[in-house]
CSV table of N, CA, C and O in Angstrom, one decimal:
chain,number,residue,atom,x,y,z
A,5,MET,N,-17.2,13.5,3.2
A,5,MET,CA,-16.2,12.7,2.5
A,5,MET,C,-15.7,11.5,3.3
A,5,MET,O,-15.5,11.7,4.5
A,6,ALA,N,-15.6,10.4,2.7
A,6,ALA,CA,-15.1,9.2,3.4
A,6,ALA,C,-13.6,9.0,3.2
A,6,ALA,O,-13.1,9.6,2.2
A,7,GLN,N,-13.0,8.2,4.0
A,7,GLN,CA,-11.6,7.9,3.8
A,7,GLN,C,-11.5,6.5,3.4
A,7,GLN,O,-12.2,5.6,3.8
A,8,TYR,N,-10.5,6.2,2.5
A,8,TYR,CA,-10.2,4.9,2.0
A,8,TYR,C,-8.7,4.7,2.0
A,8,TYR,O,-7.9,5.6,1.8
A,9,LEU,N,-8.4,3.4,2.3
A,9,LEU,CA,-6.9,3.1,2.2
A,9,LEU,C,-6.7,2.3,1.0
A,9,LEU,O,-7.5,1.3,0.7
A,10,ILE,N,-5.8,2.8,0.2
A,10,ILE,CA,-5.4,2.0,-1.1
A,10,ILE,C,-4.1,1.3,-0.7
A,10,ILE,O,-3.1,1.9,-0.6
A,11,LEU,N,-4.2,0.0,-0.6
A,11,LEU,CA,-3.1,-0.8,-0.3
A,11,LEU,C,-2.4,-1.3,-1.5
A,11,LEU,O,-3.0,-1.8,-2.5
A,12,VAL,N,-1.1,-1.0,-1.6
A,12,VAL,CA,-0.3,-1.3,-2.8
A,12,VAL,C,0.5,-2.6,-2.5
A,12,VAL,O,1.3,-2.7,-1.6
A,13,TYR,N,0.2,-3.6,-3.3
A,13,TYR,CA,0.9,-4.9,-3.2
A,13,TYR,C,2.0,-5.1,-4.3
A,13,TYR,O,1.8,-4.5,-5.4
A,14,ARG,N,3.0,-5.8,-4.0
A,14,ARG,CA,4.1,-6.0,-5.0
A,14,ARG,C,4.7,-7.3,-4.7
A,14,ARG,O,4.6,-7.9,-3.7
A,15,GLU,N,5.4,-7.8,-5.7
A,15,GLU,CA,6.2,-9.0,-5.6
A,15,GLU,C,7.6,-8.6,-5.1
A,15,GLU,O,8.4,-8.0,-5.9
A,16,GLU,N,8.0,-8.9,-3.9
A,16,GLU,CA,9.2,-8.4,-3.3
A,16,GLU,C,10.4,-9.0,-4.1
A,16,GLU,O,11.4,-8.3,-4.2
A,17,ALA,N,10.3,-10.2,-4.6
A,17,ALA,CA,11.5,-10.8,-5.4
A,17,ALA,C,11.7,-10.0,-6.6
A,17,ALA,O,12.9,-9.7,-7.0
A,18,ARG,N,10.7,-9.5,-7.2
A,18,ARG,CA,10.8,-8.6,-8.4
A,18,ARG,C,11.4,-7.3,-8.0
A,18,ARG,O,12.2,-6.7,-8.8
A,19,VAL,N,11.0,-6.7,-6.9
A,19,VAL,CA,11.5,-5.4,-6.5
A,19,VAL,C,13.0,-5.5,-6.2
A,19,VAL,O,13.7,-4.6,-6.6
A,20,ALA,N,13.4,-6.6,-5.6
A,20,ALA,CA,14.8,-6.8,-5.2
A,20,ALA,C,15.7,-6.9,-6.4
A,20,ALA,O,16.9,-6.6,-6.4
A,21,ALA,N,15.1,-7.3,-7.6
A,21,ALA,CA,15.9,-7.5,-8.8
A,21,ALA,C,15.9,-6.4,-9.8
A,21,ALA,O,16.5,-6.5,-10.8
A,22,VAL,N,15.2,-5.3,-9.5
A,22,VAL,CA,15.0,-4.2,-10.5
A,22,VAL,C,16.3,-3.4,-10.5
A,22,VAL,O,17.1,-3.3,-9.5
A,23,SER,N,16.5,-2.8,-11.6
A,23,SER,CA,17.7,-1.9,-11.8
A,23,SER,C,17.4,-0.5,-11.2
A,23,SER,O,16.2,-0.2,-10.9
A,24,ALA,N,18.4,0.3,-11.0
A,24,ALA,CA,18.3,1.6,-10.4
A,24,ALA,C,17.4,2.4,-11.3
A,24,ALA,O,16.5,3.2,-10.8
A,25,GLN,N,17.5,2.3,-12.6
A,25,GLN,CA,16.6,3.0,-13.6
A,25,GLN,C,15.2,2.6,-13.4
A,25,GLN,O,14.3,3.5,-13.5
A,26,GLU,N,14.9,1.3,-13.3
A,26,GLU,CA,13.5,0.9,-13.1
A,26,GLU,C,12.9,1.4,-11.8
A,26,GLU,O,11.8,1.8,-11.7
A,27,TRP,N,13.8,1.4,-10.8
A,27,TRP,CA,13.3,1.9,-9.5
A,27,TRP,C,13.0,3.4,-9.6
A,27,TRP,O,12.0,3.9,-9.1
A,28,GLU,N,13.9,4.2,-10.2
A,28,GLU,CA,13.6,5.6,-10.3
A,28,GLU,C,12.4,5.9,-11.2
A,28,GLU,O,11.7,6.8,-10.9
A,29,ALA,N,12.2,5.1,-12.2
A,29,ALA,CA,11.0,5.3,-13.0
A,29,ALA,C,9.7,5.0,-12.2
A,29,ALA,O,8.7,5.7,-12.3
A,30,ALA,N,9.7,4.0,-11.4
A,30,ALA,CA,8.6,3.7,-10.5
A,30,ALA,C,8.3,4.8,-9.5
A,30,ALA,O,7.2,5.3,-9.3
A,31,LEU,N,9.4,5.4,-8.9
A,31,LEU,CA,9.2,6.5,-8.0
A,31,LEU,C,8.7,7.7,-8.7
A,31,LEU,O,7.8,8.4,-8.1
A,32,LYS,N,9.2,7.9,-9.9
A,32,LYS,CA,8.7,9.1,-10.7
A,32,LYS,C,7.2,9.0,-10.9
A,32,LYS,O,6.5,9.9,-10.8
A,33,ASP,N,6.7,7.8,-11.3
A,33,ASP,CA,5.3,7.5,-11.5
A,33,ASP,C,4.5,7.8,-10.3
A,33,ASP,O,3.4,8.4,-10.3
A,34,HIS,N,5.0,7.4,-9.1
A,34,HIS,CA,4.3,7.6,-7.9
A,34,HIS,C,4.2,9.1,-7.5
A,34,HIS,O,3.2,9.6,-7.1
A,35,LEU,N,5.3,9.8,-7.7
A,35,LEU,CA,5.3,11.2,-7.4
A,35,LEU,C,4.4,11.9,-8.4
A,35,LEU,O,3.7,12.9,-7.9
A,36,ALA,N,4.3,11.5,-9.6
A,36,ALA,CA,3.3,12.1,-10.6
A,36,ALA,C,1.9,11.9,-10.1
A,36,ALA,O,1.0,12.7,-10.2
A,37,PHE,N,1.6,10.6,-9.7
A,37,PHE,CA,0.3,10.3,-9.2
A,37,PHE,C,-0.1,11.1,-8.0
A,37,PHE,O,-1.2,11.7,-7.9
A,38,GLN,N,0.9,11.3,-7.1
A,38,GLN,CA,0.7,12.1,-5.9
A,38,GLN,C,0.4,13.6,-6.2
A,38,GLN,O,-0.5,14.2,-5.6
A,39,GLU,N,1.1,14.1,-7.2
A,39,GLU,CA,0.9,15.5,-7.6
A,39,GLU,C,-0.4,15.7,-8.2
A,39,GLU,O,-1.1,16.7,-7.9
A,40,ARG,N,-0.9,14.7,-9.1
A,40,ARG,CA,-2.2,14.8,-9.8
A,40,ARG,C,-3.3,14.8,-8.8
A,40,ARG,O,-4.4,15.3,-9.0
A,41,ASN,N,-3.1,14.0,-7.7
A,41,ASN,CA,-4.2,13.8,-6.8
A,41,ASN,C,-4.0,14.3,-5.4
A,41,ASN,O,-4.5,13.8,-4.4
A,42,ALA,N,-3.2,15.4,-5.3
A,42,ALA,CA,-2.8,16.0,-4.0
A,42,ALA,C,-4.0,16.3,-3.1
A,42,ALA,O,-3.9,16.2,-1.9
A,43,GLU,N,-5.1,16.8,-3.7
A,43,GLU,CA,-6.2,17.2,-2.9
A,43,GLU,C,-6.9,16.0,-2.2
A,43,GLU,O,-7.5,16.2,-1.1
A,44,ALA,N,-6.8,14.8,-2.8
A,44,ALA,CA,-7.5,13.6,-2.2
A,44,ALA,C,-6.6,12.8,-1.3
A,44,ALA,O,-7.0,12.1,-0.4
A,45,ILE,N,-5.3,12.9,-1.5
A,45,ILE,CA,-4.3,12.1,-0.7
A,45,ILE,C,-4.1,12.7,0.7
A,45,ILE,O,-3.6,13.9,0.8
A,46,LEU,N,-4.4,12.0,1.7
A,46,LEU,CA,-4.2,12.5,3.1
A,46,LEU,C,-2.9,12.0,3.7
A,46,LEU,O,-2.3,12.6,4.6
A,47,GLY,N,-2.4,10.9,3.1
A,47,GLY,CA,-1.1,10.3,3.6
A,47,GLY,C,-0.7,9.2,2.7
A,47,GLY,O,-1.5,8.6,2.0
A,48,ALA,N,0.6,8.9,2.7
A,48,ALA,CA,1.1,7.8,1.9
A,48,ALA,C,2.5,7.4,2.5
A,48,ALA,O,3.2,8.3,2.9
A,49,ASN,N,2.8,6.1,2.4
A,49,ASN,CA,4.1,5.7,2.8
A,49,ASN,C,4.4,4.4,2.0
A,49,ASN,O,3.5,3.6,1.7
A,50,ALA,N,5.7,4.1,1.8
A,50,ALA,CA,6.2,2.8,1.4
A,50,ALA,C,6.6,2.0,2.6
A,50,ALA,O,7.0,2.6,3.6
A,51,LEU,N,6.6,0.7,2.5
A,51,LEU,CA,7.0,-0.1,3.6
A,51,LEU,C,8.3,-0.8,3.2
A,51,LEU,O,8.5,-1.1,2.1
A,52,HIS,N,9.1,-1.1,4.2
A,52,HIS,CA,10.3,-2.0,4.0
A,52,HIS,C,9.8,-3.4,3.7
A,52,HIS,O,8.6,-3.8,3.9
A,53,PHE,N,10.7,-4.2,3.2
A,53,PHE,CA,10.4,-5.6,2.8
A,53,PHE,C,9.8,-6.4,4.1
A,53,PHE,O,10.1,-6.0,5.2
A,54,THR,N,9.1,-7.4,3.8
A,54,THR,CA,8.4,-8.2,4.9
A,54,THR,C,9.5,-8.9,5.8
A,54,THR,O,9.1,-9.2,6.9
A,55,GLU,N,10.7,-9.0,5.3
A,55,GLU,CA,11.7,-9.6,6.2
A,55,GLU,C,12.0,-8.8,7.4
A,55,GLU,O,12.6,-9.2,8.4
A,56,THR,N,11.5,-7.5,7.4
A,56,THR,CA,11.7,-6.6,8.6
A,56,THR,C,10.4,-6.6,9.5
A,56,THR,O,10.4,-5.9,10.5
A,57,ALA,N,9.4,-7.3,9.1
A,57,ALA,CA,8.1,-7.3,9.8
A,57,ALA,C,8.2,-8.1,11.1
A,57,ALA,O,9.0,-9.1,11.2
A,58,THR,N,7.4,-7.7,12.0
A,58,THR,CA,7.3,-8.5,13.3
A,58,THR,C,5.8,-8.6,13.5
A,58,THR,O,5.0,-7.7,13.4
A,59,SER,N,5.3,-9.9,13.8
A,59,SER,CA,3.9,-10.1,14.1
A,59,SER,C,3.7,-10.4,15.5
A,59,SER,O,4.5,-11.0,16.2
A,60,VAL,N,2.6,-9.9,16.0
A,60,VAL,CA,2.2,-10.1,17.4
A,60,VAL,C,0.8,-10.7,17.4
A,60,VAL,O,-0.1,-10.1,16.8
A,61,ARG,N,0.6,-11.9,18.0
A,61,ARG,CA,-0.6,-12.6,18.0
A,61,ARG,C,-0.9,-13.2,19.4
A,61,ARG,O,0.1,-13.5,20.1
A,62,PRO,N,-2.2,-13.3,19.7
A,62,PRO,CA,-2.5,-14.0,21.0
A,62,PRO,C,-1.9,-15.5,20.9
A,62,PRO,O,-2.0,-16.1,19.9
A,63,ASP,N,-1.4,-15.9,22.0
A,63,ASP,CA,-0.7,-17.2,22.0
A,63,ASP,C,-1.7,-18.3,22.5
A,63,ASP,O,-1.3,-19.5,22.6
A,64,GLY,N,-2.9,-18.0,22.8
A,64,GLY,CA,-3.9,-19.0,23.2
A,64,GLY,C,-3.9,-19.3,24.7
A,64,GLY,O,-4.8,-20.0,25.2
A,65,SER,N,-3.0,-18.7,25.4
A,65,SER,CA,-3.0,-18.9,26.9
A,65,SER,C,-3.1,-17.6,27.6
A,65,SER,O,-2.6,-17.5,28.8
A,66,GLY,N,-3.6,-16.6,26.9
A,66,GLY,CA,-3.8,-15.3,27.6
A,66,GLY,C,-2.6,-14.3,27.3
A,66,GLY,O,-2.7,-13.2,27.7
A,67,GLY,N,-1.6,-14.8,26.7
A,67,GLY,CA,-0.4,-13.9,26.4
A,67,GLY,C,-0.3,-13.6,25.0
A,67,GLY,O,-1.3,-13.8,24.2
A,68,LEU,N,0.8,-13.1,24.6
A,68,LEU,CA,1.0,-12.7,23.2
A,68,LEU,C,2.3,-13.4,22.7
A,68,LEU,O,3.3,-13.5,23.5
A,69,ALA,N,2.3,-13.8,21.5
A,69,ALA,CA,3.5,-14.4,20.9
A,69,ALA,C,4.0,-13.3,19.9
A,69,ALA,O,3.3,-12.8,19.0
A,70,VAL,N,5.3,-13.1,19.9
A,70,VAL,CA,5.9,-12.1,19.0
A,70,VAL,C,6.9,-12.9,18.1
A,70,VAL,O,7.8,-13.6,18.6
A,71,THR,N,6.6,-12.9,16.8
A,71,THR,CA,7.5,-13.7,15.9
A,71,THR,C,8.0,-12.8,14.8
A,71,THR,O,7.3,-11.8,14.4
A,72,ASP,N,9.1,-13.2,14.2
A,72,ASP,CA,9.6,-12.4,13.1
A,72,ASP,C,8.8,-12.8,11.8
A,72,ASP,O,8.3,-13.9,11.7
A,73,GLY,N,8.6,-11.8,11.0
A,73,GLY,CA,7.9,-12.1,9.7
A,73,GLY,C,6.6,-11.5,9.6
A,73,GLY,O,6.0,-11.0,10.6
A,74,PRO,N,6.0,-11.5,8.4
A,74,PRO,CA,4.7,-10.8,8.2
A,74,PRO,C,3.6,-11.6,8.7
A,74,PRO,O,3.7,-12.8,9.1
A,75,PHE,N,2.4,-11.0,8.8
A,75,PHE,CA,1.2,-11.6,9.4
A,75,PHE,C,0.8,-12.8,8.5
A,75,PHE,O,0.3,-13.8,9.0
A,76,ALA,N,0.9,-12.6,7.2
A,76,ALA,CA,0.5,-13.7,6.3
A,76,ALA,C,1.7,-13.8,5.2
A,76,ALA,O,2.2,-12.9,4.8
A,77,GLU,N,2.0,-15.1,4.9
A,77,GLU,CA,3.0,-15.4,3.9
A,77,GLU,C,2.3,-15.5,2.5
A,77,GLU,O,1.4,-16.3,2.4
A,78,THR,N,2.6,-14.6,1.6
A,78,THR,CA,2.0,-14.6,0.3
A,78,THR,C,3.1,-14.2,-0.7
A,78,THR,O,4.1,-13.6,-0.4
A,79,LYS,N,2.8,-14.5,-2.0
A,79,LYS,CA,3.8,-14.1,-3.0
A,79,LYS,C,3.8,-12.6,-3.2
A,79,LYS,O,4.9,-12.0,-3.3
A,80,GLU,N,2.6,-12.0,-3.1
A,80,GLU,CA,2.6,-10.5,-3.1
A,80,GLU,C,2.5,-10.0,-1.7
A,80,GLU,O,1.6,-10.4,-0.9
A,81,ALA,N,3.3,-9.0,-1.4
A,81,ALA,CA,3.3,-8.5,-0.1
A,81,ALA,C,2.9,-7.0,-0.1
A,81,ALA,O,3.0,-6.3,-1.1
A,82,LEU,N,2.4,-6.5,1.1
A,82,LEU,CA,2.0,-5.1,1.2
A,82,LEU,C,3.3,-4.3,1.1
A,82,LEU,O,4.2,-4.5,1.9
A,83,GLY,N,3.3,-3.4,0.2
A,83,GLY,CA,4.5,-2.6,-0.1
A,83,GLY,C,4.3,-1.1,0.3
A,83,GLY,O,5.3,-0.4,0.4
A,84,GLY,N,3.1,-0.7,0.5
A,84,GLY,CA,2.8,0.7,0.9
A,84,GLY,C,1.3,1.0,0.8
A,84,GLY,O,0.5,0.1,0.6
A,85,TYR,N,1.0,2.2,1.0
A,85,TYR,CA,-0.4,2.6,1.0
A,85,TYR,C,-0.6,4.1,0.7
A,85,TYR,O,0.4,4.9,0.8
A,86,TYR,N,-1.8,4.4,0.3
A,86,TYR,CA,-2.2,5.8,0.2
A,86,TYR,C,-3.5,5.9,1.0
A,86,TYR,O,-4.4,5.1,0.9
A,87,LEU,N,-3.6,6.9,1.9
A,87,LEU,CA,-4.8,7.2,2.6
A,87,LEU,C,-5.5,8.4,1.8
A,87,LEU,O,-4.8,9.4,1.7
A,88,VAL,N,-6.7,8.1,1.3
A,88,VAL,CA,-7.3,9.1,0.4
A,88,VAL,C,-8.7,9.5,1.0
A,88,VAL,O,-9.3,8.7,1.7
A,89,GLU,N,-9.1,10.6,0.6
A,89,GLU,CA,-10.5,11.1,0.9
A,89,GLU,C,-11.3,11.1,-0.4
A,89,GLU,O,-10.8,11.6,-1.4
A,90,ALA,N,-12.4,10.5,-0.4
A,90,ALA,CA,-13.3,10.4,-1.6
A,90,ALA,C,-14.7,10.5,-1.3
A,90,ALA,O,-15.1,10.1,-0.2
A,91,ALA,N,-15.6,10.9,-2.2
A,91,ALA,CA,-17.0,11.0,-2.0
A,91,ALA,C,-17.6,9.7,-1.7
A,91,ALA,O,-18.6,9.5,-0.9
A,92,ASP,N,-17.1,8.6,-2.4
A,92,ASP,CA,-17.7,7.3,-2.3
A,92,ASP,C,-16.7,6.3,-2.8
A,92,ASP,O,-15.6,6.6,-3.3
A,93,LEU,N,-17.1,5.0,-2.8
A,93,LEU,CA,-16.2,3.9,-3.2
A,93,LEU,C,-15.9,4.1,-4.7
A,93,LEU,O,-14.7,3.8,-5.1
A,94,ASP,N,-16.8,4.5,-5.5
A,94,ASP,CA,-16.5,4.6,-7.0
A,94,ASP,C,-15.4,5.6,-7.2
A,94,ASP,O,-14.5,5.4,-8.0
A,95,GLU,N,-15.4,6.7,-6.4
A,95,GLU,CA,-14.4,7.8,-6.6
A,95,GLU,C,-13.1,7.2,-6.1
A,95,GLU,O,-12.0,7.5,-6.6
A,96,ALA,N,-13.1,6.4,-5.0
A,96,ALA,CA,-11.9,5.8,-4.4
A,96,ALA,C,-11.3,4.8,-5.4
A,96,ALA,O,-10.1,4.8,-5.6
A,97,ILE,N,-12.1,4.1,-6.1
A,97,ILE,CA,-11.7,3.1,-7.1
A,97,ILE,C,-11.1,3.9,-8.3
A,97,ILE,O,-10.0,3.4,-8.8
A,98,ALA,N,-11.7,5.0,-8.6
A,98,ALA,CA,-11.1,5.8,-9.7
A,98,ALA,C,-9.7,6.2,-9.4
A,98,ALA,O,-8.8,6.3,-10.2
A,99,LEU,N,-9.5,6.6,-8.1
A,99,LEU,CA,-8.1,7.0,-7.7
A,99,LEU,C,-7.2,5.8,-7.7
A,99,LEU,O,-6.1,5.9,-8.2
A,100,ALA,N,-7.7,4.7,-7.2
A,100,ALA,CA,-6.9,3.4,-7.2
A,100,ALA,C,-6.4,3.0,-8.5
A,100,ALA,O,-5.3,2.5,-8.7
A,101,LYS,N,-7.3,3.2,-9.5
A,101,LYS,CA,-6.9,2.8,-10.9
A,101,LYS,C,-5.7,3.7,-11.4
A,101,LYS,O,-5.0,3.3,-12.4
A,102,GLN,N,-5.4,4.8,-10.8
A,102,GLN,CA,-4.3,5.7,-11.2
A,102,GLN,C,-3.0,5.4,-10.5
A,102,GLN,O,-2.0,5.9,-10.9
A,103,VAL,N,-3.1,4.5,-9.4
A,103,VAL,CA,-1.9,4.2,-8.7
A,103,VAL,C,-0.9,3.4,-9.6
A,103,VAL,O,-1.4,2.4,-10.1
A,104,PRO,N,0.3,3.9,-9.7
A,104,PRO,CA,1.2,3.1,-10.5
A,104,PRO,C,1.5,1.7,-9.9
A,104,PRO,O,1.7,1.6,-8.7
A,105,VAL,N,1.4,0.7,-10.7
A,105,VAL,CA,1.7,-0.7,-10.2
A,105,VAL,C,2.9,-1.2,-11.0
A,105,VAL,O,2.9,-1.3,-12.2
A,106,HIS,N,3.9,-1.4,-10.2
A,106,HIS,CA,5.2,-1.9,-10.8
A,106,HIS,C,5.5,-3.2,-10.0
A,106,HIS,O,5.1,-3.4,-8.9
A,107,PHE,N,6.3,-4.0,-10.7
A,107,PHE,CA,6.9,-5.2,-10.0
A,107,PHE,C,5.9,-6.2,-9.6
A,107,PHE,O,6.0,-6.8,-8.5
A,108,GLY,N,4.8,-6.5,-10.4
A,108,GLY,CA,3.8,-7.4,-10.0
A,108,GLY,C,2.8,-6.8,-9.0
A,108,GLY,O,2.9,-5.6,-8.7
A,109,GLY,N,1.9,-7.6,-8.6
A,109,GLY,CA,0.9,-7.1,-7.6
A,109,GLY,C,-0.2,-6.3,-8.1
A,109,GLY,O,-0.6,-6.4,-9.3
A,110,GLY,N,-0.7,-5.4,-7.3
A,110,GLY,CA,-1.8,-4.6,-7.6
A,110,GLY,C,-2.2,-3.8,-6.4
A,110,GLY,O,-1.4,-3.6,-5.5
A,111,VAL,N,-3.4,-3.2,-6.4
A,111,VAL,CA,-3.9,-2.4,-5.3
A,111,VAL,C,-5.2,-3.0,-4.8
A,111,VAL,O,-6.0,-3.6,-5.5
A,112,GLU,N,-5.5,-2.7,-3.5
A,112,GLU,CA,-6.7,-3.0,-2.9
A,112,GLU,C,-7.3,-1.8,-2.2
A,112,GLU,O,-6.6,-1.0,-1.6
A,113,VAL,N,-8.6,-1.6,-2.4
A,113,VAL,CA,-9.3,-0.4,-1.8
A,113,VAL,C,-10.1,-0.9,-0.6
A,113,VAL,O,-10.9,-1.8,-0.7
A,114,ARG,N,-9.9,-0.2,0.6
A,114,ARG,CA,-10.6,-0.6,1.8
A,114,ARG,C,-11.2,0.7,2.4
A,114,ARG,O,-10.4,1.6,2.7
A,115,PRO,N,-12.5,0.8,2.7
A,115,PRO,CA,-13.0,1.9,3.4
A,115,PRO,C,-12.4,1.9,4.8
A,115,PRO,O,-12.2,0.9,5.5
A,116,VAL,N,-12.2,3.1,5.4
A,116,VAL,CA,-11.7,3.3,6.7
A,116,VAL,C,-12.9,3.4,7.6
A,116,VAL,O,-13.8,4.3,7.4
A,117,ARG,N,-12.9,2.6,8.7
A,117,ARG,CA,-14.0,2.7,9.7
A,117,ARG,C,-13.7,3.8,10.7
A,117,ARG,O,-12.6,3.8,11.2
A,118,VAL,N,-14.6,4.6,10.9
A,118,VAL,CA,-14.4,5.7,11.9
A,118,VAL,C,-15.3,5.4,13.1
A,118,VAL,O,-16.5,5.2,12.9
A,119,PHE,N,-14.8,5.3,14.3
A,119,PHE,CA,-15.6,5.0,15.5
A,119,PHE,C,-15.7,6.3,16.3
A,119,PHE,O,-14.8,7.1,16.5
A,120,ASP,N,-17.0,6.7,16.6
A,120,ASP,CA,-17.3,7.9,17.3
A,120,ASP,C,-17.2,7.6,18.8
A,120,ASP,O,-17.4,6.7,19.4
């Protein structure tokens, strides 16, 4: 079995504007997804907003630059992930299609590289 990361993107401005009921409904959908696919899910977490992100990049002179903010500025930001185990990409995509998508955005499936 291979591992895949299902990256969950969302529009943070929409997330910040949702009501408590909308937020609870989204969480309920995610918990239901997790319960239905418990055998395949190896891990999952939600992320804080990108305003809490810190980026570390080479500064071009052999050092590192540490800056506030996400690695890339986009309308849709990484909001969380599921680490899943699947037989192949098709099975991982089938799981990804079940991930609840709220507040804009979508999901991205990436195979996990394993180095021996």
